[in-house]
């Protein structure tokens, strides 16, 4: 054979290298999901593995065809104004994140999500949506995060969030919502896994404070209500004040933006500044105070912010620990972590502590129990002091009137036919209420005497005989004249001792 020249050897080496590179690209194409599917990356998009990014591509419609293995589809910052039902003609079983923010989107079909049943993250923020129609998201049974902030939403259909049993975070901030969608939270039946609800910067003027306060603390910790034109009142202040005391994130992170409007004020004021401020003069509310009556059964809630609690136990005011369900005596630990107290006694009053151990943090809650020393439907053990005083005064007046006017003495011992009639100016009032026996209008308070005793003549007790006895000589001074006592007059009922009332 001819000897091989150096140039021929170099050419063969280059050819072999080119074949190796071609085989490598072919192998990568076969292993790549794009090559396996026989699809290409849509124009003006960037494709990486199962991620399809078409952001800022000046698109007016969703590119087609979309690879079926796409897991993340980013269409943000485009001009897709309408999302019709046929935007995904085939079923995208692997798609779990769809980003459509900043598109000027104003219409979303109620069947737009029929082909993406496994979607877990949906971003429709910063668009021009005005209403959430009936059953709009009902096909997204696995959805966990829904972003709808910075739209023009003013109405929310009651069924818009039906079938979202796994939804954990719902962002509705910076919209035009004027009514609080309480149906999203009531009883936890509509969205049982919801842990964050953002309603900030809307047009809410009032809140169902009582029902919001009854929500579990782990939900109130992520209930954002700042930036709304709320009307100031004391229940609203107490709701926010309790959140600050519990250090809830929705209050602690936005204290300056939690503001409300007073009736005559032009500028909003801080809700937390309403304490002691006119005209409301709201009082600080205690965090957890429970009242009961003797014999009642009460339940103390362990309102923790932590989810996924591993263990919890209660400590009574006497230092006794209640660890197991069922408990001992009158205290019982329930399955949901609450403490039930049966047949309340006065010594059950005090501060109870609930110790909670979470997956990452621990928390201690305190509940103050007040036990009134009377039953709820029975009489009080002690009468009110003012009521007792009033009753005593009324009884005293009645007894005095009985003593003055209903005395059963009618001078049955007084006898005689020669008794003259009583003078006209003698009266019951002058004879009974006189402070001294020497009154100018008569002689009140004379004792009731018999005729034989009163006829003993002058010198007997300083009295004169009534029948035919001359008048005593006049005296000098203010009490110069004194009338003769009439034994038969009403003034002779009482003794000579004056009665001072």
CSV table of C-alpha atoms in Angstrom, one decimal:
chain,number,residue,atom,x,y,z
A,1,UNK,CA,0.0,0.0,0.0
A,2,UNK,CA,1.0,3.6,-0.6
A,3,UNK,CA,2.3,5.5,2.4
A,4,UNK,CA,-0.3,7.9,3.7
A,5,UNK,CA,0.6,11.6,3.4
A,6,UNK,CA,0.3,13.9,6.4
A,7,UNK,CA,-2.4,16.0,4.7
A,8,UNK,CA,-4.6,13.0,4.2
A,9,UNK,CA,-4.4,12.0,7.8
A,10,UNK,CA,-5.4,15.5,8.9
A,11,UNK,CA,-8.4,15.5,6.6
A,12,UNK,CA,-9.6,12.2,8.0
A,13,UNK,CA,-9.3,13.5,11.6
A,14,UNK,CA,-11.3,16.6,10.9
A,15,UNK,CA,-14.0,14.5,9.2
A,16,UNK,CA,-14.2,12.2,12.2
A,17,UNK,CA,-14.5,15.2,14.5
A,18,UNK,CA,-17.3,16.6,12.5
A,19,UNK,CA,-19.2,13.3,12.6
A,20,UNK,CA,-18.8,13.2,16.4
A,21,UNK,CA,-20.2,16.7,16.9
A,22,UNK,CA,-23.2,15.8,14.6
A,23,UNK,CA,-23.8,12.7,16.6
A,24,UNK,CA,-23.7,14.6,19.8
A,25,UNK,CA,-26.2,17.2,18.6
A,26,UNK,CA,-28.4,14.4,17.4
A,27,UNK,CA,-28.3,12.6,20.7
A,28,UNK,CA,-29.1,15.9,22.6
A,29,UNK,CA,-32.0,16.4,20.2
A,30,UNK,CA,-33.3,13.0,20.9
A,31,UNK,CA,-33.0,13.4,24.6
A,32,UNK,CA,-34.4,16.9,24.7
A,33,UNK,CA,-38.2,17.2,25.3
A,34,UNK,CA,-38.4,19.5,22.3
A,35,UNK,CA,-36.8,16.9,20.0
A,36,UNK,CA,-38.7,14.0,21.4
A,37,UNK,CA,-42.0,15.8,20.7
A,38,UNK,CA,-40.9,16.9,17.3
A,39,UNK,CA,-41.8,20.5,18.2
A,40,UNK,CA,-39.9,23.7,18.0
A,41,UNK,CA,-39.7,26.7,20.3
A,42,UNK,CA,-42.3,29.3,19.2
A,43,UNK,CA,-40.9,32.4,17.6
A,44,UNK,CA,-39.8,35.3,19.9
A,45,UNK,CA,-39.8,32.9,22.9
A,46,UNK,CA,-37.1,31.4,24.9
A,47,UNK,CA,-37.3,27.7,25.7
A,48,UNK,CA,-35.4,26.0,28.5
A,49,UNK,CA,-36.2,22.4,29.4
A,50,UNK,CA,-40.0,22.5,30.2
A,51,UNK,CA,-40.1,26.3,30.6
A,52,UNK,CA,-41.5,28.5,27.9
A,53,UNK,CA,-40.8,32.2,28.3
A,54,UNK,CA,-42.5,34.6,25.9
A,55,UNK,CA,-42.3,37.7,28.1
A,56,UNK,CA,-42.0,41.1,26.5
A,57,UNK,CA,-42.3,39.6,23.0
A,58,UNK,CA,-45.0,42.1,21.8
A,59,UNK,CA,-47.5,39.3,21.4
A,60,UNK,CA,-51.2,40.0,20.8
A,61,UNK,CA,-52.2,36.3,21.2
A,62,UNK,CA,-50.9,33.2,22.8
A,63,UNK,CA,-48.4,31.6,20.5
A,64,UNK,CA,-49.4,28.3,18.8
A,65,UNK,CA,-48.7,25.5,18.8
A,66,UNK,CA,-47.7,25.1,22.5
A,67,UNK,CA,-45.6,22.0,23.3
A,68,UNK,CA,-47.7,19.6,25.4
A,69,UNK,CA,-44.9,19.1,28.0
A,70,UNK,CA,-44.7,22.8,28.9
A,71,UNK,CA,-44.8,23.2,32.7
A,72,UNK,CA,-44.2,27.0,33.1
A,73,UNK,CA,-45.6,29.4,30.5
A,74,UNK,CA,-44.6,33.1,30.9
A,75,UNK,CA,-46.7,35.5,28.7
A,76,UNK,CA,-46.3,38.6,30.9
A,77,UNK,CA,-45.7,42.1,29.5
A,78,UNK,CA,-47.5,41.5,26.2
A,79,UNK,CA,-50.7,42.7,24.5
A,80,UNK,CA,-52.9,39.6,25.1
A,81,UNK,CA,-56.2,41.4,25.8
A,82,UNK,CA,-58.5,38.5,25.6
A,83,UNK,CA,-58.1,34.9,26.8
A,84,UNK,CA,-60.5,32.7,24.9
A,85,UNK,CA,-61.4,29.1,25.5
A,86,UNK,CA,-59.3,28.0,22.5
A,87,UNK,CA,-56.0,29.6,23.5
A,88,UNK,CA,-54.8,26.0,24.4
A,89,UNK,CA,-56.4,23.7,21.8
A,90,UNK,CA,-54.8,20.7,23.3
A,91,UNK,CA,-54.7,19.5,26.9
A,92,UNK,CA,-51.6,20.8,28.7
A,93,UNK,CA,-51.4,18.2,31.5
A,94,UNK,CA,-48.0,19.3,32.7
A,95,UNK,CA,-48.6,23.0,33.0
A,96,UNK,CA,-48.6,24.2,36.6
A,97,UNK,CA,-47.7,27.9,36.3
A,98,UNK,CA,-49.3,30.4,33.9
A,99,UNK,CA,-48.1,34.1,34.0
A,100,UNK,CA,-50.3,36.6,32.2
A,101,UNK,CA,-49.5,39.9,34.1
A,102,UNK,CA,-49.2,43.3,32.4
A,103,UNK,CA,-51.2,42.4,29.2
A,104,UNK,CA,-54.1,44.8,29.4
A,105,UNK,CA,-56.3,41.7,29.8
A,106,UNK,CA,-60.0,42.6,29.9
A,107,UNK,CA,-61.8,39.3,29.1
A,108,UNK,CA,-61.3,35.8,30.4
A,109,UNK,CA,-63.6,33.1,29.2
A,110,UNK,CA,-65.2,30.8,31.8
A,111,UNK,CA,-63.8,27.9,29.8
A,112,UNK,CA,-60.3,29.3,29.5
A,113,UNK,CA,-58.8,26.9,32.0
A,114,UNK,CA,-60.6,23.7,30.9
A,115,UNK,CA,-57.4,22.3,29.3
A,116,UNK,CA,-55.0,23.1,32.2
A,117,UNK,CA,-56.6,21.1,35.2
A,118,UNK,CA,-53.3,20.8,37.1
A,119,UNK,CA,-52.5,24.5,37.2
A,120,UNK,CA,-51.2,25.5,40.7
A,121,UNK,CA,-50.0,29.1,40.1
A,122,UNK,CA,-52.0,31.7,38.1
A,123,UNK,CA,-50.9,35.3,37.7
A,124,UNK,CA,-53.5,37.7,36.2
A,125,UNK,CA,-52.3,40.8,38.0
A,126,UNK,CA,-51.9,44.3,36.6
A,127,UNK,CA,-54.5,43.9,33.9
A,128,UNK,CA,-58.0,45.5,33.2
A,129,UNK,CA,-60.3,42.9,34.6
A,130,UNK,CA,-63.5,44.4,35.9
A,131,UNK,CA,-65.5,41.5,37.2
A,132,UNK,CA,-65.0,37.9,38.2
A,133,UNK,CA,-67.7,36.0,36.5
A,134,UNK,CA,-69.7,32.9,37.7
A,135,UNK,CA,-67.5,29.8,38.1
A,136,UNK,CA,-64.6,31.5,36.5
A,137,UNK,CA,-62.0,29.4,38.2
A,138,UNK,CA,-64.0,26.3,39.0
A,139,UNK,CA,-61.9,24.1,36.7
A,140,UNK,CA,-58.7,24.7,38.7
A,141,UNK,CA,-59.2,22.3,41.5
A,142,UNK,CA,-55.5,22.1,42.3
A,143,UNK,CA,-54.8,25.9,42.2
A,144,UNK,CA,-52.8,27.1,45.2
A,145,UNK,CA,-51.9,30.8,44.4
A,146,UNK,CA,-54.1,33.2,42.5
A,147,UNK,CA,-52.9,36.8,41.8
A,148,UNK,CA,-55.5,39.3,40.8
A,149,UNK,CA,-54.1,42.5,42.3
A,150,UNK,CA,-53.9,45.8,40.4
A,151,UNK,CA,-57.0,45.3,38.2
A,152,UNK,CA,-60.3,47.1,38.0
A,153,UNK,CA,-62.4,44.5,39.7
A,154,UNK,CA,-65.5,45.9,41.4
A,155,UNK,CA,-67.8,42.9,41.5
A,156,UNK,CA,-67.1,39.3,42.5
A,157,UNK,CA,-69.6,36.6,41.8
A,158,UNK,CA,-70.3,34.3,44.8
A,159,UNK,CA,-69.4,31.3,42.8
A,160,UNK,CA,-66.2,32.7,41.2
A,161,UNK,CA,-64.0,30.7,43.6
A,162,UNK,CA,-66.0,27.5,43.7
A,163,UNK,CA,-64.1,24.2,43.8
A,164,UNK,CA,-60.8,25.8,44.9
A,165,UNK,CA,-60.3,23.5,47.8
A,166,UNK,CA,-56.5,23.8,47.7
A,167,UNK,CA,-56.2,27.6,47.3
A,168,UNK,CA,-53.8,29.0,49.9
A,169,UNK,CA,-53.1,32.6,48.8
A,170,UNK,CA,-55.6,35.0,47.1
A,171,UNK,CA,-54.4,38.5,46.2
A,172,UNK,CA,-57.2,41.0,45.5
A,173,UNK,CA,-55.4,44.2,46.5
A,174,UNK,CA,-55.5,47.4,44.5
A,175,UNK,CA,-58.9,46.9,43.0
A,176,UNK,CA,-62.3,48.6,43.3
A,177,UNK,CA,-64.1,46.1,45.7
A,178,UNK,CA,-66.6,48.0,47.9
A,179,UNK,CA,-68.1,45.0,49.7
A,180,UNK,CA,-66.1,42.6,51.9
A,181,UNK,CA,-66.5,39.1,50.4
A,182,UNK,CA,-67.2,37.4,53.7
A,183,UNK,CA,-68.4,34.3,51.9
A,184,UNK,CA,-64.8,33.5,51.2
A,185,UNK,CA,-64.1,33.1,54.9
A,186,UNK,CA,-67.3,32.1,56.6
A,187,UNK,CA,-67.2,28.7,58.1
A,188,UNK,CA,-64.1,27.8,56.1
A,189,UNK,CA,-66.2,25.7,53.7
A,190,UNK,CA,-65.6,27.7,50.5
A,191,UNK,CA,-61.8,28.0,50.7
A,192,UNK,CA,-60.8,25.6,53.5
A,193,UNK,CA,-57.0,25.9,52.9
A,194,UNK,CA,-56.9,29.7,52.5
A,195,UNK,CA,-54.1,31.2,54.6
A,196,UNK,CA,-53.7,34.6,53.0
A,197,UNK,CA,-56.3,37.1,51.7
A,198,UNK,CA,-55.1,40.5,50.5
A,199,UNK,CA,-57.9,43.1,50.2
A,200,UNK,CA,-55.6,46.1,50.6
A,201,UNK,CA,-56.1,49.4,48.6
A,202,UNK,CA,-59.7,48.7,47.7
A,203,UNK,CA,-62.9,50.7,48.5
A,204,UNK,CA,-64.1,49.0,51.6
A,205,UNK,CA,-65.8,51.4,54.0
A,206,UNK,CA,-67.0,49.0,56.6
A,207,UNK,CA,-66.0,45.5,57.9
A,208,UNK,CA,-67.9,42.7,59.7
A,209,UNK,CA,-65.6,43.2,62.7
A,210,UNK,CA,-67.4,40.6,64.9
A,211,UNK,CA,-67.1,37.9,62.3
A,212,UNK,CA,-63.5,38.8,61.5
A,213,UNK,CA,-62.6,38.6,65.1
A,214,UNK,CA,-64.0,35.1,65.3
A,215,UNK,CA,-61.7,33.9,62.6
A,216,UNK,CA,-58.7,31.8,63.6
A,217,UNK,CA,-55.5,33.7,64.3
A,218,UNK,CA,-53.6,31.9,61.6
A,219,UNK,CA,-56.0,33.5,59.0
A,220,UNK,CA,-56.2,36.9,60.7
A,221,UNK,CA,-52.3,36.9,60.6
A,222,UNK,CA,-52.5,37.2,56.8
A,223,UNK,CA,-55.7,39.2,56.3
A,224,UNK,CA,-54.5,42.5,54.8
A,225,UNK,CA,-57.0,45.4,55.0
A,226,UNK,CA,-54.7,48.5,54.9
A,227,UNK,CA,-55.3,51.3,52.3
A,228,UNK,CA,-59.1,51.2,52.5
A,229,UNK,CA,-61.3,54.2,53.2
A,230,UNK,CA,-62.7,52.6,56.4
A,231,UNK,CA,-65.1,54.5,58.7
A,232,UNK,CA,-63.6,55.0,62.2
A,233,UNK,CA,-65.3,53.2,65.0
A,234,UNK,CA,-64.3,51.5,68.3
A,235,UNK,CA,-64.9,47.9,67.1
A,236,UNK,CA,-62.5,48.5,64.2
A,237,UNK,CA,-59.9,50.0,66.6
A,238,UNK,CA,-60.2,47.0,69.0
A,239,UNK,CA,-59.8,44.5,66.0
A,240,UNK,CA,-56.5,46.2,65.0
A,241,UNK,CA,-55.4,46.7,68.6
A,242,UNK,CA,-55.8,43.0,69.3
A,243,UNK,CA,-53.8,42.2,66.1
A,244,UNK,CA,-51.0,44.5,67.3
A,245,UNK,CA,-50.9,42.8,70.7
A,246,UNK,CA,-50.7,39.4,69.1
A,247,UNK,CA,-48.1,40.8,66.7
A,248,UNK,CA,-50.0,39.7,63.6
A,249,UNK,CA,-48.2,40.3,60.4
A,250,UNK,CA,-51.1,42.1,58.7
A,251,UNK,CA,-51.0,44.7,61.5
A,252,UNK,CA,-47.3,44.9,62.4
A,253,UNK,CA,-46.1,45.3,58.8
A,254,UNK,CA,-48.6,48.0,57.8
A,255,UNK,CA,-49.3,50.0,61.0
A,256,UNK,CA,-48.8,53.3,59.2
A,257,UNK,CA,-51.2,52.4,56.4
A,258,UNK,CA,-54.0,51.2,58.7
A,259,UNK,CA,-56.1,54.4,58.6
A,260,UNK,CA,-59.7,55.4,58.8
A,261,UNK,CA,-62.0,58.4,58.3
A,262,UNK,CA,-63.7,60.3,61.2
A,263,UNK,CA,-67.1,61.8,60.4
A,264,UNK,CA,-66.0,65.4,60.3
A,265,UNK,CA,-62.4,64.9,59.3
A,266,UNK,CA,-61.0,65.5,55.8
A,267,UNK,CA,-57.8,63.5,56.2
A,268,UNK,CA,-57.7,59.9,57.4
A,269,UNK,CA,-56.2,59.1,60.9
A,270,UNK,CA,-54.4,56.1,62.2
A,271,UNK,CA,-56.7,53.5,63.5
A,272,UNK,CA,-54.3,52.7,66.4
A,273,UNK,CA,-54.4,56.5,67.3
A,274,UNK,CA,-58.1,56.3,68.2
A,275,UNK,CA,-57.4,55.2,71.8
A,276,UNK,CA,-58.7,58.0,74.1
A,277,UNK,CA,-59.2,60.4,71.2
A,278,UNK,CA,-62.3,62.4,70.7
A,279,UNK,CA,-65.0,62.1,69.5
A,280,UNK,CA,-64.8,58.3,69.8
A,281,UNK,CA,-62.6,58.0,72.8
A,282,UNK,CA,-62.1,54.2,72.3
A,283,UNK,CA,-60.8,52.1,75.2
A,284,UNK,CA,-58.1,49.5,74.8
A,285,UNK,CA,-59.6,46.1,74.5
A,286,UNK,CA,-58.1,43.1,76.2
A,287,UNK,CA,-56.9,40.3,74.0
A,288,UNK,CA,-58.6,37.2,75.4
A,289,UNK,CA,-61.1,37.6,78.3
A,290,UNK,CA,-63.9,35.1,78.9
A,291,UNK,CA,-66.7,35.5,81.4
A,292,UNK,CA,-68.7,32.8,83.1
A,293,UNK,CA,-71.2,32.2,85.9
A,294,UNK,CA,-71.3,29.6,88.7
A,295,UNK,CA,-72.1,26.2,87.4
A,296,UNK,CA,-71.6,27.1,83.7
A,297,UNK,CA,-69.5,25.1,81.2
A,298,UNK,CA,-67.0,27.3,79.2
A,299,UNK,CA,-64.5,26.5,76.5
A,300,UNK,CA,-61.1,28.3,76.3
A,301,UNK,CA,-59.8,28.5,72.8
A,302,UNK,CA,-56.1,28.2,72.0
A,303,UNK,CA,-56.1,30.7,69.2
A,304,UNK,CA,-52.6,30.2,67.8
A,305,UNK,CA,-51.1,31.7,64.7
A,306,UNK,CA,-49.2,28.5,64.0
A,307,UNK,CA,-50.3,25.8,61.6
A,308,UNK,CA,-49.3,22.2,61.7
A,309,UNK,CA,-49.1,22.2,65.5
A,310,UNK,CA,-47.3,19.2,66.9
A,311,UNK,CA,-48.4,19.4,70.6
A,312,UNK,CA,-50.0,21.7,73.1
A,313,UNK,CA,-51.0,21.7,76.7
A,314,UNK,CA,-52.7,24.1,79.2
A,315,UNK,CA,-51.6,25.4,82.6
A,316,UNK,CA,-54.3,26.4,85.0
A,317,UNK,CA,-54.0,29.4,87.4
A,318,UNK,CA,-53.1,27.0,90.1
A,319,UNK,CA,-50.2,25.7,88.1
A,320,UNK,CA,-51.8,22.3,87.2
A,321,UNK,CA,-51.0,21.1,83.7
A,322,UNK,CA,-53.7,19.6,81.5
A,323,UNK,CA,-51.9,17.4,78.9
A,324,UNK,CA,-54.3,14.7,77.7
A,325,UNK,CA,-57.7,14.7,76.2
A,326,UNK,CA,-60.4,14.1,78.8
A,327,UNK,CA,-58.4,15.6,81.6
A,328,UNK,CA,-59.0,15.3,85.3
A,329,UNK,CA,-61.8,16.8,87.3
A,330,UNK,CA,-63.6,19.8,85.8
A,331,UNK,CA,-60.9,20.6,83.2
A,332,UNK,CA,-60.7,18.6,79.9
A,333,UNK,CA,-58.5,19.1,76.8
A,334,UNK,CA,-60.5,18.8,73.6
A,335,UNK,CA,-59.3,17.3,70.3
A,336,UNK,CA,-59.0,20.8,68.7
A,337,UNK,CA,-56.7,22.0,71.5
A,338,UNK,CA,-59.3,24.0,73.5
A,339,UNK,CA,-59.8,23.6,77.2
A,340,UNK,CA,-63.2,22.9,78.6
A,341,UNK,CA,-64.2,23.8,82.1
A,342,UNK,CA,-67.3,22.2,83.6
A,343,UNK,CA,-69.3,23.4,86.7
A,344,UNK,CA,-67.5,26.6,87.2
A,345,UNK,CA,-66.5,27.5,90.8
A,346,UNK,CA,-65.2,30.9,92.1
A,347,UNK,CA,-61.7,29.4,92.4
A,348,UNK,CA,-61.6,28.6,88.7
A,349,UNK,CA,-61.1,32.3,87.9
A,350,UNK,CA,-57.7,33.4,86.8
A,351,UNK,CA,-55.3,33.4,83.8
A,352,UNK,CA,-54.9,30.2,81.8
A,353,UNK,CA,-51.8,29.6,79.5
A,354,UNK,CA,-51.8,27.5,76.4
A,355,UNK,CA,-48.4,26.3,75.3
A,356,UNK,CA,-48.1,25.5,71.6
A,357,UNK,CA,-45.3,23.7,69.8
A,358,UNK,CA,-45.2,24.2,66.1
A,359,UNK,CA,-42.9,22.8,63.4
A,360,UNK,CA,-40.6,25.8,63.5
A,361,UNK,CA,-41.7,28.1,66.3
A,362,UNK,CA,-43.4,27.9,69.7
A,363,UNK,CA,-46.2,30.2,71.0
A,364,UNK,CA,-47.8,30.9,74.4
A,365,UNK,CA,-51.3,32.2,74.6
A,366,UNK,CA,-53.0,33.6,77.7
A,367,UNK,CA,-56.8,33.6,78.4
A,368,UNK,CA,-58.2,35.4,81.4
A,369,UNK,CA,-61.4,33.8,82.9
A,370,UNK,CA,-63.8,35.8,85.0
A,371,UNK,CA,-66.3,33.9,87.1
A,372,UNK,CA,-69.3,35.8,88.5
A,373,UNK,CA,-70.4,34.6,91.9
A,374,UNK,CA,-74.0,34.0,90.9
A,375,UNK,CA,-75.7,31.8,88.4
A,376,UNK,CA,-76.7,33.1,85.0
A,377,UNK,CA,-80.5,32.6,85.5
A,378,UNK,CA,-80.6,32.6,89.3
A,379,UNK,CA,-80.8,35.5,91.9
A,380,UNK,CA,-77.7,37.4,92.9
A,381,UNK,CA,-76.0,36.3,96.1
A,382,UNK,CA,-75.7,39.9,97.3
A,383,UNK,CA,-77.9,42.9,96.7
A,384,UNK,CA,-76.6,46.0,95.1
A,385,UNK,CA,-75.6,48.6,97.7
A,386,UNK,CA,-77.6,51.4,96.1
A,387,UNK,CA,-80.6,49.2,95.8
A,388,UNK,CA,-80.4,48.1,99.4
A,389,UNK,CA,-80.1,51.7,100.6
A,390,UNK,CA,-83.2,52.7,98.5
A,391,UNK,CA,-85.3,49.9,99.9
A,392,UNK,CA,-84.2,50.8,103.5
A,393,UNK,CA,-85.2,54.4,103.0
A,394,UNK,CA,-88.6,53.5,101.7
A,395,UNK,CA,-89.2,51.1,104.6
A,396,UNK,CA,-88.2,53.8,107.1
A,397,UNK,CA,-90.6,56.3,105.6
A,398,UNK,CA,-93.5,53.8,105.6
A,399,UNK,CA,-92.9,52.9,109.2
A,400,UNK,CA,-92.8,56.6,110.2
A,401,UNK,CA,-96.1,57.2,108.4
A,402,UNK,CA,-97.7,54.2,110.1
A,403,UNK,CA,-96.4,55.4,113.4
A,404,UNK,CA,-97.8,58.9,112.9
A,405,UNK,CA,-101.1,58.3,111.3
A,406,UNK,CA,-102.2,54.7,111.9
A,407,UNK,CA,-101.7,54.4,115.7
A,408,UNK,CA,-104.8,52.5,117.0
A,409,UNK,CA,-105.3,54.8,120.1
A,410,UNK,CA,-108.7,56.7,120.1
A,411,UNK,CA,-108.6,57.9,123.7
A,412,UNK,CA,-111.0,55.2,124.8
A,413,UNK,CA,-110.1,56.0,128.4
A,414,UNK,CA,-111.3,59.6,128.2
A,415,UNK,CA,-114.8,60.1,129.6
A,416,UNK,CA,-117.1,62.9,130.5
A,417,UNK,CA,-120.0,64.9,129.0
A,418,UNK,CA,-118.9,68.4,130.0
A,419,UNK,CA,-115.9,68.5,127.7
A,420,UNK,CA,-115.9,71.6,125.5
A,421,UNK,CA,-115.1,71.3,121.8
A,422,UNK,CA,-111.5,71.7,120.7
A,423,UNK,CA,-110.4,75.2,119.5
A,424,UNK,CA,-110.5,75.8,115.8
A,425,UNK,CA,-106.8,76.6,115.5
A,426,UNK,CA,-105.8,73.2,117.0
A,427,UNK,CA,-105.1,70.7,114.3
A,428,UNK,CA,-103.6,67.3,113.9
A,429,UNK,CA,-100.5,68.7,112.3
A,430,UNK,CA,-99.9,71.2,115.0
A,431,UNK,CA,-100.4,68.7,117.8
A,432,UNK,CA,-98.4,65.9,116.3
A,433,UNK,CA,-95.5,67.7,114.6
A,434,UNK,CA,-94.9,70.4,117.2
A,435,UNK,CA,-91.3,70.5,118.5
A,436,UNK,CA,-92.2,71.8,122.0
A,437,UNK,CA,-95.3,71.4,124.2
A,438,UNK,CA,-95.7,75.2,124.6
A,439,UNK,CA,-97.1,76.1,121.2
A,440,UNK,CA,-99.0,79.3,120.6
A,441,UNK,CA,-101.9,77.5,118.9
A,442,UNK,CA,-102.6,75.0,121.7
A,443,UNK,CA,-101.1,72.4,124.0
A,444,UNK,CA,-100.0,69.6,121.8
A,445,UNK,CA,-98.8,66.3,123.2
A,446,UNK,CA,-101.1,66.3,126.3
A,447,UNK,CA,-101.6,62.8,127.9
A,448,UNK,CA,-105.0,61.1,127.8
A,449,UNK,CA,-106.4,61.4,131.3
A,450,UNK,CA,-109.7,60.4,133.0
A,451,UNK,CA,-112.3,63.0,134.2
A,452,UNK,CA,-111.6,62.4,137.9
A,453,UNK,CA,-107.9,62.9,137.4
A,454,UNK,CA,-108.3,66.0,135.4
A,455,UNK,CA,-110.8,67.5,138.0
A,456,UNK,CA,-108.3,67.7,140.9
A,457,UNK,CA,-108.1,71.5,140.5
A,458,UNK,CA,-105.1,73.8,140.2
A,459,UNK,CA,-101.7,72.7,141.4
A,460,UNK,CA,-101.9,69.2,139.9
A,461,UNK,CA,-99.0,68.9,137.4
A,462,UNK,CA,-99.4,72.6,136.6
A,463,UNK,CA,-102.7,72.0,134.9
A,464,UNK,CA,-106.2,73.5,135.4
A,465,UNK,CA,-109.5,71.8,135.4
A,466,UNK,CA,-111.2,71.9,132.0
A,467,UNK,CA,-114.7,72.3,133.1
A,468,UNK,CA,-115.4,75.8,134.6
A,469,UNK,CA,-111.8,76.5,135.5
A,470,UNK,CA,-110.8,80.1,134.8
A,471,UNK,CA,-107.9,80.9,132.5
A,472,UNK,CA,-104.5,81.3,134.2
A,473,UNK,CA,-103.1,84.9,134.5
A,474,UNK,CA,-101.2,86.1,131.5
A,475,UNK,CA,-97.4,85.8,131.4
A,476,UNK,CA,-94.9,88.1,129.9
A,477,UNK,CA,-92.7,87.1,127.1
A,478,UNK,CA,-93.2,85.4,123.7
A,479,UNK,CA,-95.2,82.6,125.2
A,480,UNK,CA,-97.5,84.8,127.2
A,481,UNK,CA,-100.7,82.8,126.5
A,482,UNK,CA,-101.3,79.1,126.8
A,483,UNK,CA,-104.4,77.3,125.9
A,484,UNK,CA,-106.1,74.7,128.0
A,485,UNK,CA,-105.6,71.1,126.8
A,486,UNK,CA,-108.6,69.3,125.5
A,487,UNK,CA,-108.7,65.8,126.8
A,488,UNK,CA,-110.9,64.6,123.9
A,489,UNK,CA,-108.9,66.2,121.1
A,490,UNK,CA,-106.6,64.3,118.8
A,491,UNK,CA,-103.6,66.1,120.2
A,492,UNK,CA,-104.0,64.1,123.4
A,493,UNK,CA,-103.0,60.8,121.7
A,494,UNK,CA,-99.3,61.1,122.5
A,495,UNK,CA,-97.4,61.8,125.6
A,496,UNK,CA,-95.9,65.1,126.7
A,497,UNK,CA,-92.6,64.2,125.2
A,498,UNK,CA,-92.2,65.9,121.8
A,499,UNK,CA,-91.5,63.7,118.8
A,500,UNK,CA,-88.7,64.9,116.7
A,501,UNK,CA,-88.8,63.4,113.1
